[in-house]
Amino acid sequence: MRTQVAIIGAGPAGLVLAHLLYNAGIESVILENRSRDYIEARLRAGVLEQGTVELLRQNGVGVRLDREGLRHDGIYLQWPGTRQHLDFLELCGRSVWIYGQTEVVKDLVAARLGAGQPMYFEVSDSAVHDIDTDRPAVTFLDVDGNAQRIQCDLIAGCDGFHGISRSAIPAAASRSWERDYPYGWLGILAQAPPSTDELIYAWHSNGFAMHSMRSPSISRLYFQVSLDETLQDWSDDRIWTELTTRLAHEGWELTTGPVLDKSITPMRSFVSAPMRYGRLFLAGDAAHIVPPTGAKGLNLAVADAKLLADAIIASYGFRGVSPLDAYQETALRRVWRCTHFSWWMTSMLHTEGSDPFARELQLAQLRYLSTSRAAAQSLAENYTGLPFGW
Ligand code: APR
Ligand code: PHB
C-alpha cells in the first residue's frame, strides 16, 4: 500500500488529524489495534474547550455536538462553607462544552468511514520502519492476520501512552519528564440527573471530589482515592456516601442513582520530547499525559492534531519539509502550558497526607481565586483553552 500519511491510533489525535488532512485533500491510512465497538464505548474525558468545538464545527463534524453537547459558561470551585461560581463567559468571553470523548470518536469514525477513507481496526504487531529516511513505512497484521506494509511520506504516532511510536525514537535522542501523584480518581457513571448546572470541583479534608455529567439524565462523578485502594473497597453505597460527604453544601442535595460504570485511574504528568524524529511525528497521549483535573488531555490531543495537520498541509504546498520543523516547537510550548495548568489544578485540590501547611496554602489559593478577578481570569483562560498556536 502507498499513502501520504500513515496514522497509528484512532483516538481523538489520530482521528482529528486524518479528518483535517482529508478536508485538505491529503490521503492517509489509519491503523487501530482495537475494534470499532471498543473505541466507541471506552469511557474517557468529557469537556471540550471552545477551540476544540470550533475546530470540529468548521470541519463538518459538529452537528451532533451542537445538538447534544451541553454548553457550560463556568464551573464551581468548592471548599467547606463556600461554593464559588467562576463565570468564564464574563471572565474571558469563552465557554466549554460537555460532550464525551466517546461521542467525538463516534462522530469522527462515522465521518471517516462515510467518506470511504481507509481505516484498519483490530490490527496487531504495528511497527514503524526507516523513519530517518525519506521513505518511511509502517507494517502490521490486519484483522485476518495478513501481513501489510504501508509506504508513506510521513508517519503520525497517535497511539496513546502505551503505543509503540514513542519508543521508535532512539533513547539517545529523546528525553522525558514525569511526575506521579500519590493518589488516583475513582470515577463513576450514574443513571442520575446531574445535581448541578455546571461542574463542581471540590476541596475536602477527606480528599478531592468532583461532579460532572454526560447528559440531562447521566452524571459522572469522581473522587480522590489513595493508590492502594481498589474497587473491591468501594461498594456503590460507600461511593455515594463519600461523594455526599465531600460535595456537601448547605441547601444542596446530591441525587444518587444506579452506578453504570466504575473505575480507578492513577494520575500522572508526563512529557516526552522531541515530538518529531525524522519522518515520525508524535501527537496526543503518545507524547504526553496530564492528570485529568484541568480537563486538558483530550483538548491537547486535538490541538496537537491541528498543529500537525497545518504543518503537513503547508509542507505539501511548500514542496519540501520545512513547515514540519515548526510543529514540535509550537506543540511543546502548548503542552508545557497545559502541563503546568493541570499540575496546578491538581495540586490545589487534592489532599496529600495531612500536612497542615499544604492545606492552608490550598485554601488560600482557592480564596484568592474567589476574590481576585485577575486570578479567576487566569484559571478561566486556561480552562476554556488558549489559542492553538499559543
Ligand atoms: N497500533 C495501533 N493502534 C494503537 C496501538 C498500536 N500499537 N497502540 C495503541 N493504539 C490505539 C489505542 O487503542 C487508541 O485507540 O491508539 C489510540 C490512542 O488513543 P488515545 O489513547 O485516546 O490517545 P489520543 O488520541 O492521544 O487522545 C488523548 O485520550 O486517554 C485519553 O485522557 C486522554 O483525553 C485524552 C485523550
Ligand atoms: C469528565 O466529565 O469526565 C471530566 C470533567 C472534568 C474534568 C475531568 C473529567 O476535569
Short mmCIF file of C-alpha atoms and ligand atoms in Angstrom, two decimals:
data_model
loop_
_atom_site.label_atom_id
_atom_site.label_comp_id
_atom_site.label_asym_id
_atom_site.label_seq_id
_atom_site.Cartn_x
_atom_site.Cartn_y
_atom_site.Cartn_z
CA MET A 1 0.00 0.00 0.00
CA ARG A 2 1.05 3.56 -0.54
CA THR A 3 -0.34 6.66 1.17
CA GLN A 4 0.81 10.14 2.09
CA VAL A 5 0.41 9.89 5.88
CA ALA A 6 0.20 6.65 7.88
CA ILE A 7 -1.60 7.27 11.17
CA ILE A 8 -1.19 4.84 14.06
CA GLY A 9 -4.09 5.04 16.54
CA ALA A 10 -7.75 6.03 16.24
CA GLY A 11 -8.15 8.12 19.37
CA PRO A 12 -9.01 11.82 19.15
CA ALA A 13 -5.47 12.73 17.95
CA GLY A 14 -5.36 10.25 15.04
CA LEU A 15 -8.99 10.75 14.01
CA VAL A 16 -8.84 14.55 14.05
CA LEU A 17 -5.56 14.52 12.14
CA ALA A 18 -6.97 12.17 9.47
CA HIS A 19 -10.09 14.30 9.15
CA LEU A 20 -8.22 17.61 8.74
CA LEU A 21 -5.88 16.04 6.17
CA TYR A 22 -8.82 14.59 4.24
CA ASN A 23 -10.52 18.00 4.12
CA ALA A 24 -7.29 19.38 2.65
CA GLY A 25 -7.06 16.63 0.02
CA ILE A 26 -4.24 14.68 1.68
CA GLU A 27 -4.51 10.88 1.82
CA SER A 28 -3.98 8.89 4.98
CA VAL A 29 -4.50 5.39 6.33
CA ILE A 30 -5.45 4.82 9.99
CA LEU A 31 -4.43 1.71 11.93
CA GLU A 32 -6.14 0.89 15.23
CA ASN A 33 -5.44 -2.16 17.33
CA ARG A 34 -8.88 -2.24 18.98
CA SER A 35 -12.29 -2.83 17.41
CA ARG A 36 -14.65 -0.07 16.35
CA ASP A 37 -17.10 -1.07 19.10
CA TYR A 38 -14.36 -0.93 21.71
CA ILE A 39 -13.10 2.57 20.87
CA GLU A 40 -16.66 3.87 20.60
CA ALA A 41 -17.55 2.57 24.06
CA ARG A 42 -14.36 3.32 26.01
CA LEU A 43 -15.27 5.78 28.76
CA ARG A 44 -12.97 8.79 28.72
CA ALA A 45 -12.93 12.57 29.26
CA GLY A 46 -15.89 14.85 28.63
CA VAL A 47 -15.04 18.55 28.47
CA LEU A 48 -14.31 20.26 25.13
CA GLU A 49 -12.59 23.63 25.01
CA GLN A 50 -14.18 26.29 22.84
CA GLY A 51 -11.34 25.98 20.28
CA THR A 52 -11.91 22.21 20.03
CA VAL A 53 -15.63 22.77 19.44
CA GLU A 54 -14.98 25.42 16.78
CA LEU A 55 -12.47 23.18 15.01
CA LEU A 56 -14.93 20.26 14.90
CA ARG A 57 -17.73 22.53 13.65
CA GLN A 58 -15.59 24.20 10.98
CA ASN A 59 -14.60 20.79 9.71
CA GLY A 60 -18.11 19.40 9.39
CA VAL A 61 -18.17 17.16 12.47
CA GLY A 62 -20.03 19.42 14.88
CA VAL A 63 -23.66 18.67 14.01
CA ARG A 64 -24.41 16.17 16.78
CA LEU A 65 -22.19 18.09 19.18
CA ASP A 66 -24.33 21.19 18.58
CA ARG A 67 -27.48 19.17 19.11
CA GLU A 68 -26.48 17.09 22.14
CA GLY A 69 -23.49 18.87 23.71
CA LEU A 70 -24.12 20.95 26.83
CA ARG A 71 -22.56 24.42 26.77
CA HIS A 72 -21.18 25.42 30.16
CA ASP A 73 -20.21 29.02 30.79
CA GLY A 74 -18.35 28.36 34.05
CA ILE A 75 -17.54 25.98 36.89
CA TYR A 76 -17.96 25.92 40.67
CA LEU A 77 -14.98 25.76 42.98
CA GLN A 78 -15.89 24.49 46.40
CA TRP A 79 -14.31 24.18 49.84
CA PRO A 80 -16.04 23.77 53.19
CA GLY A 81 -18.59 26.56 53.62
CA THR A 82 -18.17 28.03 50.12
CA ARG A 83 -19.31 27.17 46.62
CA GLN A 84 -17.88 29.80 44.35
CA HIS A 85 -19.04 30.20 40.77
CA LEU A 86 -16.47 31.25 38.14
CA ASP A 87 -18.21 32.77 35.13
CA PHE A 88 -15.91 32.00 32.18
CA LEU A 89 -18.01 33.87 29.66
CA GLU A 90 -17.80 37.02 31.73
CA LEU A 91 -14.13 36.49 32.67
CA CYS A 92 -12.71 35.66 29.24
CA GLY A 93 -15.55 35.53 26.72
CA ARG A 94 -15.29 31.77 26.21
CA SER A 95 -17.21 28.61 27.21
CA VAL A 96 -16.65 24.85 27.32
CA TRP A 97 -18.90 22.01 26.14
CA ILE A 98 -19.79 18.77 27.86
CA TYR A 99 -19.63 16.09 25.19
CA GLY A 100 -17.99 12.73 25.88
CA GLN A 101 -14.76 11.75 24.16
CA THR A 102 -16.58 8.60 23.03
CA GLU A 103 -19.09 10.79 21.19
CA VAL A 104 -16.29 12.74 19.49
CA VAL A 105 -14.72 9.42 18.46
CA LYS A 106 -18.07 8.10 17.12
CA ASP A 107 -18.62 11.25 15.03
CA LEU A 108 -15.10 11.14 13.56
CA VAL A 109 -15.21 7.40 12.79
CA ALA A 110 -18.59 7.86 11.07
CA ALA A 111 -17.19 10.75 9.00
CA ARG A 112 -14.11 8.74 8.06
CA LEU A 113 -15.98 5.61 7.00
CA GLY A 114 -18.78 7.69 5.42
CA ALA A 115 -16.18 9.29 3.16
CA GLY A 116 -14.89 5.83 2.22
CA GLN A 117 -11.46 6.52 3.68
CA PRO A 118 -9.17 3.65 4.74
CA MET A 119 -9.16 2.59 8.34
CA TYR A 120 -7.99 -0.77 9.72
CA PHE A 121 -9.39 -1.96 13.04
CA GLU A 122 -8.05 -4.81 15.19
CA VAL A 123 -4.55 -4.70 13.73
CA SER A 124 -1.63 -6.23 15.60
CA ASP A 125 2.16 -6.03 15.59
CA SER A 126 2.25 -2.49 14.19
CA ALA A 127 5.84 -1.30 13.68
CA VAL A 128 7.49 1.72 12.07
CA HIS A 129 10.49 1.48 9.75
CA ASP A 130 13.09 3.75 8.16
CA ILE A 131 11.84 6.85 9.97
CA ASP A 132 15.16 8.59 9.46
CA THR A 133 14.93 8.21 5.65
CA ASP A 134 12.55 9.88 3.20
CA ARG A 135 10.84 6.50 2.54
CA PRO A 136 9.35 5.52 5.91
CA ALA A 137 6.93 2.61 6.24
CA VAL A 138 4.54 1.01 8.69
CA THR A 139 3.93 -2.73 8.88
CA PHE A 140 1.15 -4.57 10.71
CA LEU A 141 -1.04 -7.66 10.68
CA ASP A 142 -4.62 -6.94 9.64
CA VAL A 143 -7.67 -8.43 11.37
CA ASP A 144 -7.32 -11.63 9.30
CA GLY A 145 -3.65 -11.99 10.23
CA ASN A 146 -2.32 -10.93 6.80
CA ALA A 147 0.97 -9.02 6.83
CA GLN A 148 0.58 -5.48 5.42
CA ARG A 149 3.07 -2.76 4.60
CA ILE A 150 2.26 0.92 4.05
CA GLN A 151 4.82 3.02 2.26
CA CYS A 152 4.30 6.70 3.12
CA ASP A 153 5.76 10.21 3.24
CA LEU A 154 5.19 10.65 6.96
CA ILE A 155 4.07 8.62 9.99
CA ALA A 156 1.89 10.10 12.71
CA GLY A 157 2.23 8.26 16.02
CA CYS A 158 -1.17 8.89 17.65
CA ASP A 159 -1.22 5.62 19.57
CA GLY A 160 -1.58 6.90 23.11
CA PHE A 161 0.66 6.47 26.12
CA HIS A 162 1.04 2.69 25.70
CA GLY A 163 1.59 2.73 21.94
CA ILE A 164 4.69 1.73 20.00
CA SER A 165 5.53 5.03 18.29
CA ARG A 166 7.29 6.90 21.07
CA SER A 167 9.74 4.06 21.67
CA ALA A 168 10.79 4.15 17.98
CA ILE A 169 12.67 7.37 18.74
CA PRO A 170 16.19 6.36 19.82
CA ALA A 171 16.69 6.76 23.58
CA ALA A 172 19.85 8.79 22.97
CA ALA A 173 17.78 11.36 21.04
CA SER A 174 14.86 11.67 23.46
CA ARG A 175 14.12 12.92 26.92
CA SER A 176 11.12 12.71 29.23
CA TRP A 177 9.84 14.46 32.33
CA GLU A 178 7.49 12.78 34.75
CA ARG A 179 5.53 13.35 37.95
CA ASP A 180 3.47 10.59 39.57
CA TYR A 181 0.86 11.70 42.07
CA PRO A 182 0.33 9.63 45.23
CA TYR A 183 -3.41 9.24 44.54
CA GLY A 184 -5.89 8.35 41.80
CA TRP A 185 -9.50 9.08 40.86
CA LEU A 186 -12.35 6.68 41.43
CA GLY A 187 -14.86 7.60 38.74
CA ILE A 188 -18.49 6.55 38.33
CA LEU A 189 -21.05 6.97 35.61
CA ALA A 190 -24.52 7.07 37.15
CA GLN A 191 -28.07 6.89 35.93
CA ALA A 192 -28.99 10.06 37.79
CA PRO A 193 -29.84 13.56 36.62
CA PRO A 194 -26.94 15.91 37.44
CA SER A 195 -27.47 17.77 40.72
CA THR A 196 -25.76 20.83 39.33
CA ASP A 197 -25.96 23.02 36.23
CA GLU A 198 -22.16 23.29 35.91
CA LEU A 199 -19.23 21.17 37.08
CA ILE A 200 -18.25 21.29 40.75
CA TYR A 201 -14.57 20.92 41.74
CA ALA A 202 -14.47 20.40 45.50
CA TRP A 203 -11.65 20.54 48.01
CA HIS A 204 -12.43 18.46 51.10
CA SER A 205 -10.29 17.29 54.01
CA ASN A 206 -11.15 13.68 53.01
CA GLY A 207 -9.79 14.45 49.52
CA PHE A 208 -10.89 15.96 46.22
CA ALA A 209 -14.30 15.27 44.67
CA MET A 210 -15.99 16.47 41.52
CA HIS A 211 -19.40 16.41 39.94
CA SER A 212 -19.53 16.24 36.15
CA MET A 213 -22.16 14.91 33.76
CA ARG A 214 -22.73 13.45 30.32
CA SER A 215 -26.37 14.34 29.61
CA PRO A 216 -29.50 15.60 31.40
CA SER A 217 -30.00 12.06 32.77
CA ILE A 218 -26.42 10.82 33.28
CA SER A 219 -24.00 12.05 35.95
CA ARG A 220 -20.25 11.50 36.02
CA LEU A 221 -18.58 11.84 39.41
CA TYR A 222 -15.04 11.38 40.64
CA PHE A 223 -13.22 11.42 43.96
CA GLN A 224 -9.66 11.09 45.12
CA VAL A 225 -8.57 7.70 46.47
CA SER A 226 -5.18 6.52 47.63
CA LEU A 227 -3.19 4.25 45.32
CA ASP A 228 -3.59 1.17 47.50
CA GLU A 229 -7.39 1.28 47.29
CA THR A 230 -9.23 -1.00 44.86
CA LEU A 231 -12.79 -1.16 43.52
CA GLN A 232 -13.45 -4.02 45.98
CA ASP A 233 -13.05 -1.47 48.76
CA TRP A 234 -15.82 0.68 47.29
CA SER A 235 -19.39 -0.62 47.19
CA ASP A 236 -21.88 1.63 45.38
CA ASP A 237 -23.36 2.66 48.74
CA ARG A 238 -19.98 3.59 50.16
CA ILE A 239 -19.19 5.60 47.00
CA TRP A 240 -22.41 7.62 47.26
CA THR A 241 -21.86 8.23 50.98
CA GLU A 242 -18.35 9.53 50.35
CA LEU A 243 -19.43 11.70 47.42
CA THR A 244 -22.30 13.09 49.51
CA THR A 245 -19.83 13.99 52.28
CA ARG A 246 -17.20 15.55 50.07
CA LEU A 247 -19.60 17.50 47.84
CA ALA A 248 -21.89 18.60 50.71
CA HIS A 249 -23.04 22.20 50.62
CA GLU A 250 -25.76 23.87 52.67
CA GLY A 251 -29.15 23.79 50.98
CA TRP A 252 -27.94 21.43 48.24
CA GLU A 253 -28.51 17.74 47.78
CA LEU A 254 -26.74 15.15 45.64
CA THR A 255 -29.09 12.96 43.61
CA THR A 256 -27.94 9.34 43.57
CA GLY A 257 -28.86 6.51 41.21
CA PRO A 258 -27.72 3.18 39.75
CA VAL A 259 -23.98 3.06 39.05
CA LEU A 260 -23.44 2.14 35.38
CA ASP A 261 -19.64 2.02 35.43
CA LYS A 262 -16.84 2.45 37.93
CA SER A 263 -13.08 2.53 37.61
CA ILE A 264 -9.92 3.81 39.29
CA THR A 265 -7.39 5.83 37.28
CA PRO A 266 -3.92 6.76 38.51
CA MET A 267 -2.77 10.34 37.94
CA ARG A 268 0.38 11.23 36.09
CA SER A 269 2.12 14.12 34.36
CA PHE A 270 4.46 13.08 31.55
CA VAL A 271 6.10 14.92 28.68
CA SER A 272 8.40 13.37 26.11
CA ALA A 273 10.48 15.27 23.57
CA PRO A 274 11.19 15.51 20.72
CA MET A 275 7.70 15.12 19.24
CA ARG A 276 9.36 14.58 15.87
CA TYR A 277 12.15 12.28 14.80
CA GLY A 278 12.88 12.19 11.08
CA ARG A 279 9.59 11.29 9.38
CA LEU A 280 7.83 10.20 12.59
CA PHE A 281 5.62 12.73 14.39
CA LEU A 282 4.00 12.13 17.78
CA ALA A 283 0.65 13.66 18.76
CA GLY A 284 -1.58 13.40 21.84
CA ASP A 285 -1.07 10.93 24.69
CA ALA A 286 1.73 9.25 22.68
CA ALA A 287 3.88 12.24 23.67
CA HIS A 288 2.35 13.49 26.91
CA ILE A 289 -0.09 12.78 29.73
CA VAL A 290 -1.75 15.24 32.09
CA PRO A 291 -3.77 14.48 35.22
CA PRO A 292 -7.49 14.96 34.45
CA THR A 293 -8.15 17.83 36.90
CA GLY A 294 -7.81 20.56 34.27
CA ALA A 295 -9.77 18.61 31.61
CA LYS A 296 -6.87 19.11 29.18
CA GLY A 297 -5.94 15.61 27.87
CA LEU A 298 -8.46 15.37 25.04
CA ASN A 299 -8.11 19.04 24.09
CA LEU A 300 -4.34 18.80 23.99
CA ALA A 301 -4.57 15.77 21.70
CA VAL A 302 -6.87 17.74 19.37
CA ALA A 303 -4.53 20.77 19.47
CA ASP A 304 -1.52 18.59 18.53
CA ALA A 305 -3.53 17.12 15.64
CA LYS A 306 -4.49 20.59 14.41
CA LEU A 307 -0.89 21.88 14.60
CA LEU A 308 0.44 18.75 12.90
CA ALA A 309 -2.22 18.86 10.16
CA ASP A 310 -1.38 22.51 9.45
CA ALA A 311 2.33 21.66 9.24
CA ILE A 312 1.74 18.69 6.93
CA ILE A 313 -0.63 20.65 4.66
CA ALA A 314 1.88 23.50 4.44
CA SER A 315 4.74 21.10 3.71
CA TYR A 316 2.97 19.66 0.64
CA GLY A 317 2.24 23.17 -0.67
CA PHE A 318 5.86 24.08 0.02
CA ARG A 319 7.24 21.06 -1.88
CA GLY A 320 9.57 20.37 0.99
CA VAL A 321 9.54 19.56 4.65
CA SER A 322 10.42 22.93 6.20
CA PRO A 323 7.00 23.77 7.69
CA LEU A 324 7.21 20.46 9.53
CA ASP A 325 10.16 21.73 11.54
CA ALA A 326 7.92 24.19 13.36
CA TYR A 327 5.50 21.53 14.62
CA GLN A 328 7.24 20.30 17.68
CA GLU A 329 8.28 23.69 18.98
CA THR A 330 4.74 25.10 18.73
CA ALA A 331 3.16 21.92 20.07
CA LEU A 332 5.55 21.56 23.01
CA ARG A 333 5.03 25.16 24.10
CA ARG A 334 1.31 24.47 24.45
CA VAL A 335 1.95 21.05 26.03
CA TRP A 336 4.04 22.60 28.81
CA ARG A 337 1.45 25.34 29.43
CA CYS A 338 -1.27 22.71 29.81
CA THR A 339 1.06 20.51 31.87
CA HIS A 340 1.54 23.40 34.27
CA PHE A 341 -2.18 24.20 34.44
CA SER A 342 -3.14 20.56 35.05
CA TRP A 343 -0.47 20.13 37.74
CA TRP A 344 -1.58 23.40 39.38
CA MET A 345 -5.28 22.48 39.47
CA THR A 346 -4.35 19.03 40.77
CA SER A 347 -2.05 20.35 43.49
CA MET A 348 -4.60 22.93 44.64
CA LEU A 349 -7.47 20.47 45.04
CA HIS A 350 -6.03 17.13 46.25
CA THR A 351 -5.04 16.44 49.80
CA GLU A 352 -1.64 14.86 50.34
CA GLY A 353 -1.32 13.30 53.78
CA SER A 354 -2.40 15.69 56.50
CA ASP A 355 0.23 18.38 56.00
CA PRO A 356 -1.38 21.42 57.71
CA PHE A 357 0.89 23.85 55.84
CA ALA A 358 -0.08 22.46 52.43
CA ARG A 359 -3.75 22.58 53.40
CA GLU A 360 -3.64 26.28 54.34
CA LEU A 361 -1.84 27.09 51.07
CA GLN A 362 -4.56 25.30 49.09
CA LEU A 363 -7.34 27.15 50.88
CA ALA A 364 -5.51 30.47 50.48
CA GLN A 365 -5.30 29.85 46.74
CA LEU A 366 -8.98 28.92 46.49
CA ARG A 367 -9.99 32.07 48.39
CA TYR A 368 -7.74 34.14 46.14
CA LEU A 369 -9.49 32.70 43.07
CA SER A 370 -12.83 33.70 44.54
CA THR A 371 -11.83 37.27 45.34
CA SER A 372 -9.34 38.30 42.66
CA ARG A 373 -10.59 38.85 39.12
CA ALA A 374 -7.02 38.50 37.83
CA ALA A 375 -6.63 35.07 39.46
CA ALA A 376 -10.06 33.89 38.26
CA GLN A 377 -9.34 35.15 34.76
CA SER A 378 -6.12 33.17 34.61
CA LEU A 379 -7.96 29.97 35.53
CA ALA A 380 -10.75 30.78 33.05
CA GLU A 381 -8.49 31.38 30.05
CA ASN A 382 -6.52 28.20 30.70
CA TYR A 383 -9.59 26.06 31.36
CA THR A 384 -11.51 27.24 28.29
CA GLY A 385 -8.33 26.84 26.23
CA LEU A 386 -5.56 29.01 24.86
CA PRO A 387 -5.39 29.50 21.07
CA PHE A 388 -3.90 26.57 19.10
CA GLY A 389 -0.75 28.39 18.09
CA TRP A 390 -0.21 29.85 21.55
N1 APR B 1 -1.30 0.08 16.95
C1 APR B 1 -2.48 0.68 16.60
N2 APR B 1 -3.23 1.39 17.47
C2 APR B 1 -2.79 1.50 18.74
C3 APR B 1 -1.57 0.92 19.16
C4 APR B 1 -0.82 0.18 18.21
N3 APR B 1 0.33 -0.39 18.55
N4 APR B 1 -1.40 1.20 20.47
C5 APR B 1 -2.47 1.94 20.85
N5 APR B 1 -3.31 2.12 19.81
C6 APR B 1 -4.57 2.88 19.80
C7 APR B 1 -5.41 2.77 21.06
O1 APR B 1 -6.24 1.62 21.05
C8 APR B 1 -6.22 4.06 21.00
O2 APR B 1 -7.44 3.89 20.31
O3 APR B 1 -4.26 4.25 19.71
C9 APR B 1 -5.35 5.02 20.23
C10 APR B 1 -4.81 6.14 21.11
O4 APR B 1 -5.90 6.92 21.52
P1 APR B 1 -5.96 7.68 22.92
O5 APR B 1 -5.37 6.84 23.98
O6 APR B 1 -7.35 8.15 23.09
O7 APR B 1 -4.95 8.92 22.72
P2 APR B 1 -5.13 10.31 21.99
O8 APR B 1 -5.79 10.16 20.67
O9 APR B 1 -3.80 10.96 22.08
O10 APR B 1 -6.16 11.11 22.89
C11 APR B 1 -5.86 11.53 24.19
O11 APR B 1 -7.43 10.20 25.31
O12 APR B 1 -6.63 8.89 27.07
C12 APR B 1 -7.38 9.96 26.73
O13 APR B 1 -7.33 11.40 28.58
C13 APR B 1 -6.77 11.16 27.33
O14 APR B 1 -8.42 12.58 26.65
C14 APR B 1 -7.11 12.17 26.34
C15 APR B 1 -7.10 11.53 25.02
C1 PHB B 2 -15.45 14.34 32.92
O1 PHB B 2 -16.62 14.73 32.78
O2 PHB B 2 -15.12 13.19 32.62
C2 PHB B 2 -14.43 15.28 33.45
C3 PHB B 2 -14.75 16.61 33.63
C4 PHB B 2 -13.80 17.50 34.11
C5 PHB B 2 -12.55 17.04 34.43
C6 PHB B 2 -12.21 15.71 34.25
C7 PHB B 2 -13.17 14.82 33.77
O3 PHB B 2 -11.63 17.91 34.91
#
